[in-house]
Short mmCIF file of C-alpha atoms and ligand atoms in Angstrom, two decimals:
data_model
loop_
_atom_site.label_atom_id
_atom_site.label_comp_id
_atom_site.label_asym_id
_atom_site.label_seq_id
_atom_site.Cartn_x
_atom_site.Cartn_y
_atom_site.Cartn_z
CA UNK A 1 0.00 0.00 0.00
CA UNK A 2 1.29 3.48 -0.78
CA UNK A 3 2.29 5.80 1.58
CA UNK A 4 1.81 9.49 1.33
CA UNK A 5 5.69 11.53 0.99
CA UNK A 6 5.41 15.41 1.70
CA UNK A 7 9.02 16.16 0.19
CA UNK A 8 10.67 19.30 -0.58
CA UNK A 9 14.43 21.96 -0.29
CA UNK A 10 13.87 24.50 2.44
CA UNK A 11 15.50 27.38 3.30
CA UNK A 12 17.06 27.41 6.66
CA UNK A 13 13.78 30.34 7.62
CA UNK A 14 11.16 27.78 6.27
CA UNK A 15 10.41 28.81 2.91
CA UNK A 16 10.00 26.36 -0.11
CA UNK A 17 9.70 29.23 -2.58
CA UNK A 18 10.71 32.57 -2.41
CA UNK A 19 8.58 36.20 -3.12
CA UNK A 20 6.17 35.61 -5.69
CA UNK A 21 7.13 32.04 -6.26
CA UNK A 22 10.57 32.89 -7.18
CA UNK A 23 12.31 29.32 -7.34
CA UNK A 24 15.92 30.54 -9.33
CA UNK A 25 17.27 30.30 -5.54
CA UNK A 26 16.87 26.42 -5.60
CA UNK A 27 19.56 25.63 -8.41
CA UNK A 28 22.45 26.49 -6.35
CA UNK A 29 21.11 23.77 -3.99
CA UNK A 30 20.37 21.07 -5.90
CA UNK A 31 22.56 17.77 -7.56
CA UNK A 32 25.06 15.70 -5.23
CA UNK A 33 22.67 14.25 -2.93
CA UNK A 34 22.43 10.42 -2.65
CA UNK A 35 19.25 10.39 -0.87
CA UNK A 36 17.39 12.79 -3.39
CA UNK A 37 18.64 10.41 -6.20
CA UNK A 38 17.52 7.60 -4.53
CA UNK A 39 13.83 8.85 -3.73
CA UNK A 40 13.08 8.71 -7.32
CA UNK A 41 13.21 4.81 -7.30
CA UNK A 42 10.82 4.84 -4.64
CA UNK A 43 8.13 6.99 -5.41
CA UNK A 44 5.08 6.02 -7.55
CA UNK A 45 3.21 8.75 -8.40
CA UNK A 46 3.45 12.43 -7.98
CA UNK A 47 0.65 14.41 -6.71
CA UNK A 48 1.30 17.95 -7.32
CA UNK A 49 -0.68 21.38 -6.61
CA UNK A 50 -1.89 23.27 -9.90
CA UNK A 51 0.49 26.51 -8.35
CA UNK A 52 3.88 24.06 -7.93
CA UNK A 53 2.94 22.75 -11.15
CA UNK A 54 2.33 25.79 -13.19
CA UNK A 55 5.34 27.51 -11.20
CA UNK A 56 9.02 28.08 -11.50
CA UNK A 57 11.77 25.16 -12.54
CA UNK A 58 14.86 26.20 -11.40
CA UNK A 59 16.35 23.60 -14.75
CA UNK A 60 13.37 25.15 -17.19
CA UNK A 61 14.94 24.95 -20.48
CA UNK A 62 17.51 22.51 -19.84
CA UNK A 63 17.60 18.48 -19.43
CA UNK A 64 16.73 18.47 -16.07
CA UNK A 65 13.43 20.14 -16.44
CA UNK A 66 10.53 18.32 -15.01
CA UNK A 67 9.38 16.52 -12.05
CA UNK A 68 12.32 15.48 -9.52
CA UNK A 69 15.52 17.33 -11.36
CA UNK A 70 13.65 15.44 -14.62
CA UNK A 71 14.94 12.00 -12.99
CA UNK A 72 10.95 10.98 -12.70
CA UNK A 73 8.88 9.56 -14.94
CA UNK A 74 5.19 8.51 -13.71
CA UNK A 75 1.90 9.53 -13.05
CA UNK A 76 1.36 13.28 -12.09
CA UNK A 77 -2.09 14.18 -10.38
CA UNK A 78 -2.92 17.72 -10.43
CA UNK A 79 -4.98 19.08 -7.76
CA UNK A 80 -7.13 22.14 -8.76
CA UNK A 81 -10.19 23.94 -8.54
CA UNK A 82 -10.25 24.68 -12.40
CA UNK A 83 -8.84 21.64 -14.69
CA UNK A 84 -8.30 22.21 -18.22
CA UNK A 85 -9.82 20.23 -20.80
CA UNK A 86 -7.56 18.10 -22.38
CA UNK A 87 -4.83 17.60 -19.89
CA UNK A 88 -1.19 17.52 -20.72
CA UNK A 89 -0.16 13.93 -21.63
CA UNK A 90 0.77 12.04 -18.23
CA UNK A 91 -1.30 14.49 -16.39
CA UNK A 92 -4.68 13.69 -14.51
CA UNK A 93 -6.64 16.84 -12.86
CA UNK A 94 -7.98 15.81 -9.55
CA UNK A 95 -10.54 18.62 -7.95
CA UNK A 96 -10.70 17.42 -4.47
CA UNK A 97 -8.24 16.61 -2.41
CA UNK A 98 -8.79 13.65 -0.57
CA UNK A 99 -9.83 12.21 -4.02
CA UNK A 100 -6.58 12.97 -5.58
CA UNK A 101 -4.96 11.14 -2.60
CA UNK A 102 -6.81 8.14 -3.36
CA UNK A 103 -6.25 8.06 -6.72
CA UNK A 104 -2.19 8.52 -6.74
CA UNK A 105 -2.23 6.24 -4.11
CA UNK A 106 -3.56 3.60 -6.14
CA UNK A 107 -1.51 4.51 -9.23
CA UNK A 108 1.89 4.39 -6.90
CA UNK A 109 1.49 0.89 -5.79
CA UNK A 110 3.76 -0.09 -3.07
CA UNK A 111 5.53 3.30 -3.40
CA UNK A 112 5.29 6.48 -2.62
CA UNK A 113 2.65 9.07 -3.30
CA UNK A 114 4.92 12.21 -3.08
CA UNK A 115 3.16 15.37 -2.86
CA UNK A 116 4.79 18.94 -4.38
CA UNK A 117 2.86 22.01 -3.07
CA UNK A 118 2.78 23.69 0.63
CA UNK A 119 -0.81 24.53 0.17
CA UNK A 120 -2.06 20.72 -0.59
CA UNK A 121 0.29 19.09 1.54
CA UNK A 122 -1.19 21.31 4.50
CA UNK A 123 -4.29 20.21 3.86
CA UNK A 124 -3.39 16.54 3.30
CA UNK A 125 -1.20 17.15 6.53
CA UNK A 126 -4.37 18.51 8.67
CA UNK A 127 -6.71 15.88 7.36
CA UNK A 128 -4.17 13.00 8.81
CA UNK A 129 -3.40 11.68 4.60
CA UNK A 130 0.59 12.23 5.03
CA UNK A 131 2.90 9.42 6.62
CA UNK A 132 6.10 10.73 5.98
CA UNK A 133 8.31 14.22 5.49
CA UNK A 134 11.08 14.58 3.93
CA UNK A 135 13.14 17.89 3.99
CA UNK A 136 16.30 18.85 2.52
CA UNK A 137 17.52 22.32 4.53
CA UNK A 138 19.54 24.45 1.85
CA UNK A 139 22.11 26.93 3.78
CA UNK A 140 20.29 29.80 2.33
CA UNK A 141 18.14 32.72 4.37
CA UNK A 142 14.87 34.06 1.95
CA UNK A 143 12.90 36.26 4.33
CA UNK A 144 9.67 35.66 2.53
CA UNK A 145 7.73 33.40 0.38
CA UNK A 146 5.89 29.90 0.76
CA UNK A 147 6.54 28.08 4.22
CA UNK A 148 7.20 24.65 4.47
CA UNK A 149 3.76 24.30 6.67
CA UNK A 150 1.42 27.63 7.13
CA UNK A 151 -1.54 27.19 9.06
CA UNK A 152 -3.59 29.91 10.13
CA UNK A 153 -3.72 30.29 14.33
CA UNK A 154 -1.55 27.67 14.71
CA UNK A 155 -1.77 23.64 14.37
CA UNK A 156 0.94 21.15 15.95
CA UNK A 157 1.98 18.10 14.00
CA UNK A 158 4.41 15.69 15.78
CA UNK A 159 6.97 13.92 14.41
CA UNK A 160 9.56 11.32 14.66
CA UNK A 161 12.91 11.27 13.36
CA UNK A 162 13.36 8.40 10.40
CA UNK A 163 17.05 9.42 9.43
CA UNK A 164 19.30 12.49 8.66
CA UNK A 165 21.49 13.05 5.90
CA UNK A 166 24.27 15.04 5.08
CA UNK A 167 25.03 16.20 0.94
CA UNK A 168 27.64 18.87 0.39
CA UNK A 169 24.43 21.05 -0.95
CA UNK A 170 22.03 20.41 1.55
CA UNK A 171 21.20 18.96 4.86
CA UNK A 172 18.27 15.68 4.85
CA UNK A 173 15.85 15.46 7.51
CA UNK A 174 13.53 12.17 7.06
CA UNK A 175 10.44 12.15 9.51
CA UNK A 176 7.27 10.15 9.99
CA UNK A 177 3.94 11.76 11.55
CA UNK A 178 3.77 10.57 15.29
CA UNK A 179 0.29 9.14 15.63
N1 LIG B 201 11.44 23.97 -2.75
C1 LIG B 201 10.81 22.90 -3.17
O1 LIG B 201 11.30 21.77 -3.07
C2 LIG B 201 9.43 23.04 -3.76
C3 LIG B 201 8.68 21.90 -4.04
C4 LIG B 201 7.40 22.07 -4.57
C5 LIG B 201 6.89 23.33 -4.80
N2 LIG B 201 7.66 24.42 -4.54
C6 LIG B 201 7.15 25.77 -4.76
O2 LIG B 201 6.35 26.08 -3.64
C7 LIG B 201 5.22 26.83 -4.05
C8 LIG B 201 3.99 26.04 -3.67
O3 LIG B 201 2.85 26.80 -3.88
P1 LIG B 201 1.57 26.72 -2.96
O4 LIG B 201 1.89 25.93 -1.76
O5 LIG B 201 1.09 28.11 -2.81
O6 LIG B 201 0.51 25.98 -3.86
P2 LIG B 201 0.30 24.46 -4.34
O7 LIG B 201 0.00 23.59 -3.19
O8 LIG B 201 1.41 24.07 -5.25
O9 LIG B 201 -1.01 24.64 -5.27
C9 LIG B 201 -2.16 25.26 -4.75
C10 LIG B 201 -3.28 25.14 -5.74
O10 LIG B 201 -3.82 23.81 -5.69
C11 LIG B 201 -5.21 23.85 -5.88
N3 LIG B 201 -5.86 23.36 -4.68
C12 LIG B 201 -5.45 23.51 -3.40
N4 LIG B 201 -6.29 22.86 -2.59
C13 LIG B 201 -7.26 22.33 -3.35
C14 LIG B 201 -8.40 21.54 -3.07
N5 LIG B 201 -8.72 21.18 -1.80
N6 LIG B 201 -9.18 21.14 -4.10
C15 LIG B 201 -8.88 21.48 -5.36
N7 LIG B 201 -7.79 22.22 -5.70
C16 LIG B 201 -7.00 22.64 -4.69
C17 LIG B 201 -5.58 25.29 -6.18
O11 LIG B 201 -5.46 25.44 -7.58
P3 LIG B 201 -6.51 26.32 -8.44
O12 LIG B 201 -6.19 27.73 -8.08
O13 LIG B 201 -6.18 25.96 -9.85
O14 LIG B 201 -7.87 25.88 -8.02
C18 LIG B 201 -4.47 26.05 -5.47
O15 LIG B 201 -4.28 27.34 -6.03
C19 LIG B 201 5.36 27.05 -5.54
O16 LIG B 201 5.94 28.32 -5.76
C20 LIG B 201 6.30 25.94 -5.98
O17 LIG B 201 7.07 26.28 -7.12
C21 LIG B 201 8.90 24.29 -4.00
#
């Protein structure tokens, strides 16, 4: 049975994405990471919010452009409010959450469903969908932009310590939701 990955570079202040979505910060942080490399075996299906996916790639225009550095190839499910009619090849628009869950979960088999998007992956987080975080702390300071995990007034989410990791680039933290 799948379980649900919430995965994503940080800066050391929290933020997956800088002012306005900028992500051009993220290339200086990315490449030489065994455990990044490796996640790409073990994950299924991608489920992806319609901002990440309609956002910045650090590698747009070159090889590596795409899901996971462009190392991933799989079944992308788009969460929005608004799909378009006909979706890009490889892409299925999901308009509800817990839906979408379901449905990448069943398309990732015994691997992961990893989820790309601070705004669904609070939501999956808050409804008790996610098993499993995964965050890779770049040495860099932003100030502003998309957290990690924003929630309104507050909401605690424990978690236990899987495994750490240590890349020249970046600094692995592997965690599973305390139940
Ligand atoms: N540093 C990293 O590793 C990393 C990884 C991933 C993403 N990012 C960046 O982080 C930022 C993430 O953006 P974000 O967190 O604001 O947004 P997001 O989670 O990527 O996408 C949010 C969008 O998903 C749709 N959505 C959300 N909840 C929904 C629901 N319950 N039902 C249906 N649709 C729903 C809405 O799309 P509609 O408006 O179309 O309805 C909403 O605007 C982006 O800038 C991205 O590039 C960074």
């Amino acid at each position: 049975m799948a379980k649900v990955l919430y995965s994503a570079t940080m800066s050391l202040d929290g933020f997956i994405a800088g002012p306005s979505g900028d992500m051009s910060w993220l290339a200086d942080y990315l490449g030489d990471n065994p455990v990044a490399a490796g996640l790409v075996e073990q994950i299924g299906a991608l489920l992806i919010g319609r901002r990440t996916f309609e956002g910045d790639d650090p590698h747009r225009g070159t090889e590596k452009e795409g899901a996971l550095e462009g190392a991933w190839q799989g079944p992308q499910f788009v969460v929005t409010h608004h799909p378009l009619a006909p979706p890009p090849p490889g892409i299925t628009y999901v308009t509800d959450l817990e839906s979408g869950v379901a449905a990448a979960a069943a398309a990732a088999g015994d691997k992961y469903v990893n989820i790309l998007g601070a705004d669904i992956a609070r939501q999956a987080l808050t409804l008790g969908l996610v098993d499993e975080v995964l965050v890779f702390i770049a040495p860099v300071l932003l100030g502003d932009g998309t957290r990690l995990f924003a929630f309104p007034g507050g909401a605690k989410i424990g978690l236990e310590r899987m495994s750490q990791s240590e890349a020249p680039l970046a600094t692995g933290v592997w965690y599973r939701i305390a139940r």
